[in-house]
Structure formats: structure tokens, C-alpha cells
Coordinates of C-alpha atoms in Angstrom, one line a residue:
X1 CA 125.8 136.6 99.4
X2 CA 122.8 137.5 98.1
X3 CA 122.5 133.9 96.0
X4 CA 123.2 132.0 98.8
X5 CA 120.6 133.3 100.8
X6 CA 118.3 132.9 97.9
X7 CA 119.3 129.0 97.7
X8 CA 119.3 128.9 101.6
X9 CA 115.4 130.1 101.4
X10 CA 114.3 127.9 98.6
X11 CA 115.9 125.0 100.6
X12 CA 114.2 125.6 103.6
X13 CA 110.6 126.2 101.8
X14 CA 111.5 122.6 100.1
X15 CA 112.6 121.0 103.8
X16 CA 109.3 122.0 105.4
X17 CA 107.5 120.2 102.1
X18 CA 109.5 117.2 102.8
X19 CA 109.0 117.4 106.7
X20 CA 105.0 117.5 105.9
X21 CA 105.1 114.3 104.0
X22 CA 107.3 112.8 106.9
X23 CA 105.0 113.8 109.2
X24 CA 102.7 110.9 107.8
X25 CA 105.0 108.3 108.1
X26 CA 106.1 109.4 111.8
X27 CA 102.1 109.2 112.9
X28 CA 101.7 105.9 111.7
X29 CA 105.0 104.6 113.1
X30 CA 104.0 106.1 116.7
X31 CA 100.8 104.3 116.8
X32 CA 101.1 101.1 115.3
X33 CA 105.2 100.9 115.3
X34 CA 105.4 99.7 111.6
X35 CA 106.7 101.7 108.7
X36 CA 103.8 103.0 106.7
X37 CA 104.9 102.4 103.2
X38 CA 101.3 103.5 101.8
X39 CA 101.9 107.1 102.7
X40 CA 103.0 107.7 99.2
X41 CA 99.8 106.4 97.6
X42 CA 97.7 108.2 100.6
X43 CA 99.2 111.6 99.1
X44 CA 98.4 110.7 95.7
X45 CA 95.3 109.3 96.5
X46 CA 94.4 112.5 98.2
X47 CA 95.5 114.7 95.6
X48 CA 93.6 112.9 93.2
X49 CA 90.3 113.2 95.2
X50 CA 91.1 117.1 95.7
X51 CA 91.8 117.4 92.0
X52 CA 88.5 115.5 90.8
X53 CA 85.7 117.0 93.5
X54 CA 87.2 120.5 92.7
X55 CA 86.1 119.8 89.2
X56 CA 82.9 118.2 89.6
X57 CA 81.6 120.8 92.1
X58 CA 79.8 123.3 90.0
X59 CA 81.7 126.7 89.4
X60 CA 79.2 129.9 89.3
X61 CA 81.9 132.2 88.1
X62 CA 83.8 134.8 90.2
X63 CA 86.5 134.0 93.0
X64 CA 83.9 133.3 95.8
X65 CA 82.4 130.5 94.3
X66 CA 86.0 129.1 93.0
X67 CA 86.7 129.4 96.5
X68 CA 83.4 127.5 97.6
X69 CA 84.1 124.7 95.2
X70 CA 87.7 124.3 96.7
X71 CA 86.3 124.6 100.4
X72 CA 83.6 121.7 99.4
X73 CA 86.1 119.5 97.5
X74 CA 88.5 119.6 100.7
X75 CA 85.6 118.8 102.8
X76 CA 84.7 115.8 100.7
X77 CA 88.4 114.5 99.8
X78 CA 88.9 114.8 103.8
X79 CA 85.7 112.6 104.1
X80 CA 86.9 110.3 101.6
X81 CA 90.1 110.0 103.8
X82 CA 88.4 109.4 106.9
X83 CA 86.5 106.7 105.5
X84 CA 89.7 105.1 104.1
X85 CA 91.2 105.0 107.4
X86 CA 88.0 103.2 109.0
X87 CA 88.0 100.5 106.2
X88 CA 91.8 99.9 106.8
X89 CA 91.5 99.8 110.5
X90 CA 88.6 97.7 109.6
X91 CA 89.3 95.1 107.2
X92 CA 93.2 95.1 107.8
X93 CA 94.5 96.5 111.4
X94 CA 92.1 95.1 113.5
X95 CA 93.0 91.7 112.2
X96 CA 96.6 92.0 113.2
X97 CA 96.7 93.6 115.9
X98 CA 99.8 92.4 118.4
X99 CA 101.4 90.7 115.2
X100 CA 104.7 90.8 114.3
X101 CA 106.0 93.9 112.6
X102 CA 106.7 92.7 109.4
X103 CA 103.3 91.6 109.2
X104 CA 102.0 95.0 109.4
X105 CA 104.7 96.1 106.9
X106 CA 103.3 93.5 104.4
X107 CA 99.7 94.8 104.9
X108 CA 100.9 98.6 104.2
X109 CA 102.5 97.3 101.0
X110 CA 99.0 95.8 100.3
X111 CA 97.3 98.9 100.9
X112 CA 99.8 100.9 98.6
X113 CA 99.1 99.1 95.7
X114 CA 95.1 99.0 96.3
X115 CA 95.3 102.7 96.8
X116 CA 97.2 103.3 94.0
X117 CA 94.9 101.4 91.8
X118 CA 91.9 101.9 93.3
X119 CA 92.8 105.7 92.8
X120 CA 93.4 105.7 89.2
X121 CA 90.3 103.6 88.6
X122 CA 87.9 105.8 90.9
X123 CA 89.0 109.2 89.5
X124 CA 91.0 108.6 86.4
X125 CA 95.0 108.5 85.6
X126 CA 95.0 111.5 83.4
X127 CA 97.2 114.5 84.9
X128 CA 95.0 117.0 87.0
X129 CA 95.7 120.5 88.0
X130 CA 94.7 121.6 91.7
X131 CA 94.4 125.4 91.9
X132 CA 93.3 126.5 95.3
X133 CA 94.4 130.1 94.5
X134 CA 98.0 130.3 95.8
X135 CA 99.9 133.1 94.1
X136 CA 102.7 131.8 91.6
X137 CA 104.4 135.2 90.9
X138 CA 107.9 135.4 92.2
X139 CA 108.9 138.5 94.7
X140 CA 112.3 140.1 95.6
X141 CA 113.1 140.2 99.1
X142 CA 115.9 142.1 101.2
X143 CA 116.6 144.8 97.9
X144 CA 117.8 147.0 100.3
X145 CA 120.1 144.6 101.7
X146 CA 121.6 142.5 99.0
X147 CA 122.0 144.1 95.1
X148 CA 119.0 142.9 93.0
X149 CA 117.2 141.4 95.9
X150 CA 116.5 137.8 96.8
X151 CA 114.0 136.2 94.4
X152 CA 111.6 134.0 96.1
X153 CA 108.5 132.1 94.5
X154 CA 105.5 133.4 96.2
X155 CA 103.6 130.0 96.0
X156 CA 106.5 128.1 97.6
X157 CA 106.3 130.7 100.4
X158 CA 102.6 130.2 101.2
X159 CA 103.3 126.4 101.3
X160 CA 106.1 126.6 103.6
X161 CA 103.9 128.4 106.1
X162 CA 100.8 126.4 105.9
X163 CA 103.3 123.4 106.1
X164 CA 104.6 125.0 109.2
X165 CA 101.6 125.6 111.0
X166 CA 100.0 122.2 110.4
X167 CA 103.3 120.9 111.8
X168 CA 103.4 123.2 114.8
X169 CA 99.7 121.9 115.2
X170 CA 100.3 118.3 115.1
X171 CA 103.2 118.5 117.8
X172 CA 101.0 120.6 120.2
X173 CA 98.4 117.5 119.6
X174 CA 100.6 114.8 120.7
X175 CA 102.3 116.7 123.2
X176 CA 99.0 118.4 124.9
X177 CA 95.9 116.4 124.3
X178 CA 94.6 113.1 126.1
X179 CA 94.5 111.5 122.2
X180 CA 98.2 112.4 121.6
X181 CA 99.2 111.1 125.2
X182 CA 97.0 107.9 124.2
X183 CA 99.0 107.5 120.7
X184 CA 102.4 107.6 122.5
X185 CA 100.9 104.7 125.0
X186 CA 99.8 102.7 122.0
X187 CA 103.1 103.3 120.4
X188 CA 105.1 101.8 123.0
X189 CA 103.1 98.7 124.2
X190 CA 99.9 97.9 122.1
X191 CA 98.9 95.3 124.7
X192 CA 99.6 97.6 127.9
X193 CA 97.7 100.2 126.7
X194 CA 94.8 98.1 125.8
X195 CA 95.0 96.9 129.7
X196 CA 94.6 100.5 131.0
X197 CA 91.6 100.6 128.7
X198 CA 92.6 102.7 125.7
X199 CA 90.8 101.5 122.4
X200 CA 93.1 100.7 120.1
X201 CA 90.9 100.2 117.0
X202 CA 89.5 104.2 117.9
X203 CA 93.2 105.1 118.3
X204 CA 94.3 103.5 114.8
X205 CA 91.2 105.0 113.2
X206 CA 92.1 108.3 114.3
X207 CA 96.1 108.2 113.7
X208 CA 95.2 107.1 110.0
X209 CA 92.6 109.8 109.8
X210 CA 95.4 112.6 110.6
X211 CA 97.8 111.1 108.3
X212 CA 95.1 110.9 105.6
X213 CA 94.6 114.8 106.6
X214 CA 98.4 115.2 106.1
X215 CA 98.5 113.3 103.0
X216 CA 95.6 115.8 101.6
X217 CA 97.5 118.6 102.5
X218 CA 101.0 117.5 100.8
X219 CA 98.8 116.5 98.2
X220 CA 97.2 119.7 97.6
X221 CA 100.4 121.3 97.6
X222 CA 102.4 119.2 95.7
X223 CA 100.0 119.0 93.2
X224 CA 99.5 122.7 92.8
X225 CA 103.1 122.9 92.2
X226 CA 103.6 119.5 89.8
X227 CA 100.3 118.5 88.9
X228 CA 98.3 115.5 90.2
X229 CA 99.9 112.4 88.3
X230 CA 100.9 108.8 89.1
X231 CA 104.6 110.1 89.8
X232 CA 103.3 112.2 93.0
X233 CA 103.6 109.4 94.8
X234 CA 107.0 108.9 94.5
X235 CA 107.5 112.1 96.4
X236 CA 107.1 109.9 99.7
X237 CA 110.8 108.6 99.1
X238 CA 111.6 112.0 99.0
X239 CA 110.6 111.9 102.8
X240 CA 112.3 108.6 103.7
X241 CA 115.7 110.0 104.2
X242 CA 113.8 112.3 106.6
X243 CA 112.0 110.3 108.5
X244 CA 115.4 108.3 109.2
X245 CA 117.8 111.2 109.6
X246 CA 115.1 112.8 112.3
X247 CA 113.8 109.5 113.7
X248 CA 111.2 107.3 113.1
X249 CA 109.4 108.4 116.4
X250 CA 110.0 111.9 116.4
X251 CA 107.9 114.8 115.5
X252 CA 110.4 117.5 115.7
X253 CA 113.1 115.2 114.1
X254 CA 110.5 115.0 110.8
X255 CA 110.6 118.8 111.2
X256 CA 114.6 118.9 111.5
X257 CA 115.4 116.5 109.3
X258 CA 113.4 118.1 106.5
X259 CA 115.0 121.4 106.8
X260 CA 118.6 119.6 107.0
X261 CA 117.8 117.4 103.9
X262 CA 115.9 120.5 102.1
X263 CA 119.0 122.9 102.6
X264 CA 121.6 120.3 102.1
X265 CA 120.5 119.2 98.4
X266 CA 119.8 122.4 97.3
X267 CA 123.1 123.8 98.3
X268 CA 124.7 120.8 97.2
X269 CA 123.3 120.8 93.8
X270 CA 124.3 124.2 93.3
X271 CA 128.3 124.6 94.5
X272 CA 129.1 120.8 93.9
X273 CA 126.7 119.9 91.3
X274 CA 127.9 122.5 88.8
X275 CA 131.3 121.0 89.1
X276 CA 130.8 117.3 88.7
X277 CA 127.9 117.5 86.4
X278 CA 124.5 117.9 88.6
X279 CA 122.0 114.9 90.0
X280 CA 123.1 115.5 93.8
X281 CA 119.6 116.4 94.8
X282 CA 118.4 112.9 93.6
X283 CA 120.9 111.1 95.9
X284 CA 122.1 113.8 98.4
X285 CA 119.6 113.0 101.3
X286 CA 120.4 109.1 101.3
X287 CA 124.1 109.6 101.4
X288 CA 123.7 112.1 104.2
X289 CA 121.5 109.3 106.0
X290 CA 124.0 106.6 105.5
X291 CA 126.7 108.9 107.2
X292 CA 124.5 109.8 110.2
X293 CA 123.3 106.0 111.0
X294 CA 126.8 105.0 110.9
X295 CA 127.2 107.1 114.1
X296 CA 123.9 107.5 115.4
X297 CA 121.7 104.1 114.4
X298 CA 118.2 105.8 115.9
X299 CA 118.7 109.2 113.6
X300 CA 119.0 112.5 115.3
X301 CA 116.2 112.6 117.6
X302 CA 115.0 108.9 117.7
X303 CA 114.7 107.0 121.1
X304 CA 117.9 104.6 121.6
X305 CA 116.2 101.1 122.2
X306 CA 118.0 99.2 125.2
X307 CA 117.2 95.4 125.4
X308 CA 118.0 93.9 128.6
X309 CA 118.4 90.5 129.3

């Protein structure tokens, strides 16, 4: 039983990180109505910026100076992501207002390749480390309940807590702020939102900036775990089934979908993969989503679209 709890906790923490990446997809889709294929590239670009800025800022020795360098690097990386968001809106999205969804989709594909190439040109293509002080030592929990306790990685625990706090904050932002309501209005109908005075350009800059912030946090966490390298952009592929499972327009859906897939793939790998040779974690989420879509095409929490003729 202790081993099952250990696997369950590991799956929940991994699922929360999937949810964090999936939030970037949901934010852009809610504001523009298009699936943002550039989210993975944004995670890589933000992580590269954080890693390189933390190297370039001076360290004067001791914990305080390292903390200061990381704080300055985070602020600089966030400022860079806001500039990227402004340029995306100014040079691409503002020219494509009220265009077909496929046009915006192709625009995000172009942004993906640009950010991948420009990020490596600007910051280099080596493997970089991000050290923000997250403890990496494992700890044992529930030793009085299970023999030997439950082994949990401290870094995963802290990362999951940070991701959960950010998810809760963004959910409240969408529900209880005027900007969040404006974002939902823009997602429903661009032209109607403009007709009642909602500045579409400003809303898109805000939502891409928020998505950039989410990408930066996700990039720091994944970069701390895996190192900052080109393959980091592929983390977004793990979040695709999360978004589809939860529903493209649902922030809570991204959370629940991430937890379901994180736990499901971990348990499937342990209890089924050991019998058939492993590798289930790679495709489990996609197969699960396929079966869910056969029953509920809009996802678990997505809005059902009804066309009246």
C-alpha cells in the first residue's frame, strides 16, 4: 500500500506540472480562439533567458547574493517575455484580427520556429542549469503509517506547491477581475467585445504576457529538474492531452486533466508497463484522451458548442 501511495503522490506532482504548461495553452485559446503551438517554444525561450541571466548577473558569494542574482534574473526574464508578448501582438496578431482560426494557428507555428531559433541564437544552444535553491534530497513521509514510509522528492514537492499556487491565482484572476472577464468576452466574440469598448490589442498583450509568465515558471521548474536544452520545448507535447482532456477553454479542466494524466501514466507504467515491457508513459495520455473524445468531444469541462441554423 505504501508503494501505491508513493506512486500516487509522484503522479499528482507530475500532473500539477503538466497542468502548469497546459494553462498556457488555455490562456491563449480563451483570448484568441486559436490553439497556441508556440507554448513549448515559449517555455524553452523563458528557461534559456532565466538560465543565462542568472549566469550573467554577478555573484558576490554567499546565499544572499545568489538569491539576489536569481531574483534579478527572474525579473529580467519576465520583462523579456512581456516584450516578446508585445512584439507578437504588434507584428502578428494585430494584423490578423477577425481572421479565420487556421490563419492564427499558422501564425503560432511561425512564432514557434522563430522563438526556437532566436532563443538559441541569443542565448546559445548548450545545456544549461537553473539553480533556484529547490532542495533535491528525498524525504520519507507517513513512516508511522507504512513500514519504511513513503519516499517523496523535495524538489517535486516544492515544484507542485508552486504550480498549485499559480494555478489557483490564475483561476481567481479569470473569475474575479475585470481583466479576466474581458478576456472571456474576447474569447467568446472578438467583434462583439470590440463593439462594447474592450481594447482587443491590449487584451492580447496581457494574455500573452500572462502566458509568458506561466511559461517562465514552468521553464524554471522543468529546467531545474531536467536542465535547459532544446528538448525542453517537447514538454508541451505532454501537456497536449491534458488540454484536450480538460477542455480547451477551462482553467479548472487543465488542472483536473493534468492530475488525471499524471496519476494515470505513473500507475500504468508501474503496474502495467512492468508486464508488457514499459514505455506506457509516452502514449498513455493520448490513448486516454482518444477514448474520452469518443464519448465527450469537448473534453471533460469544455463548453458544448451548439450551432443553430
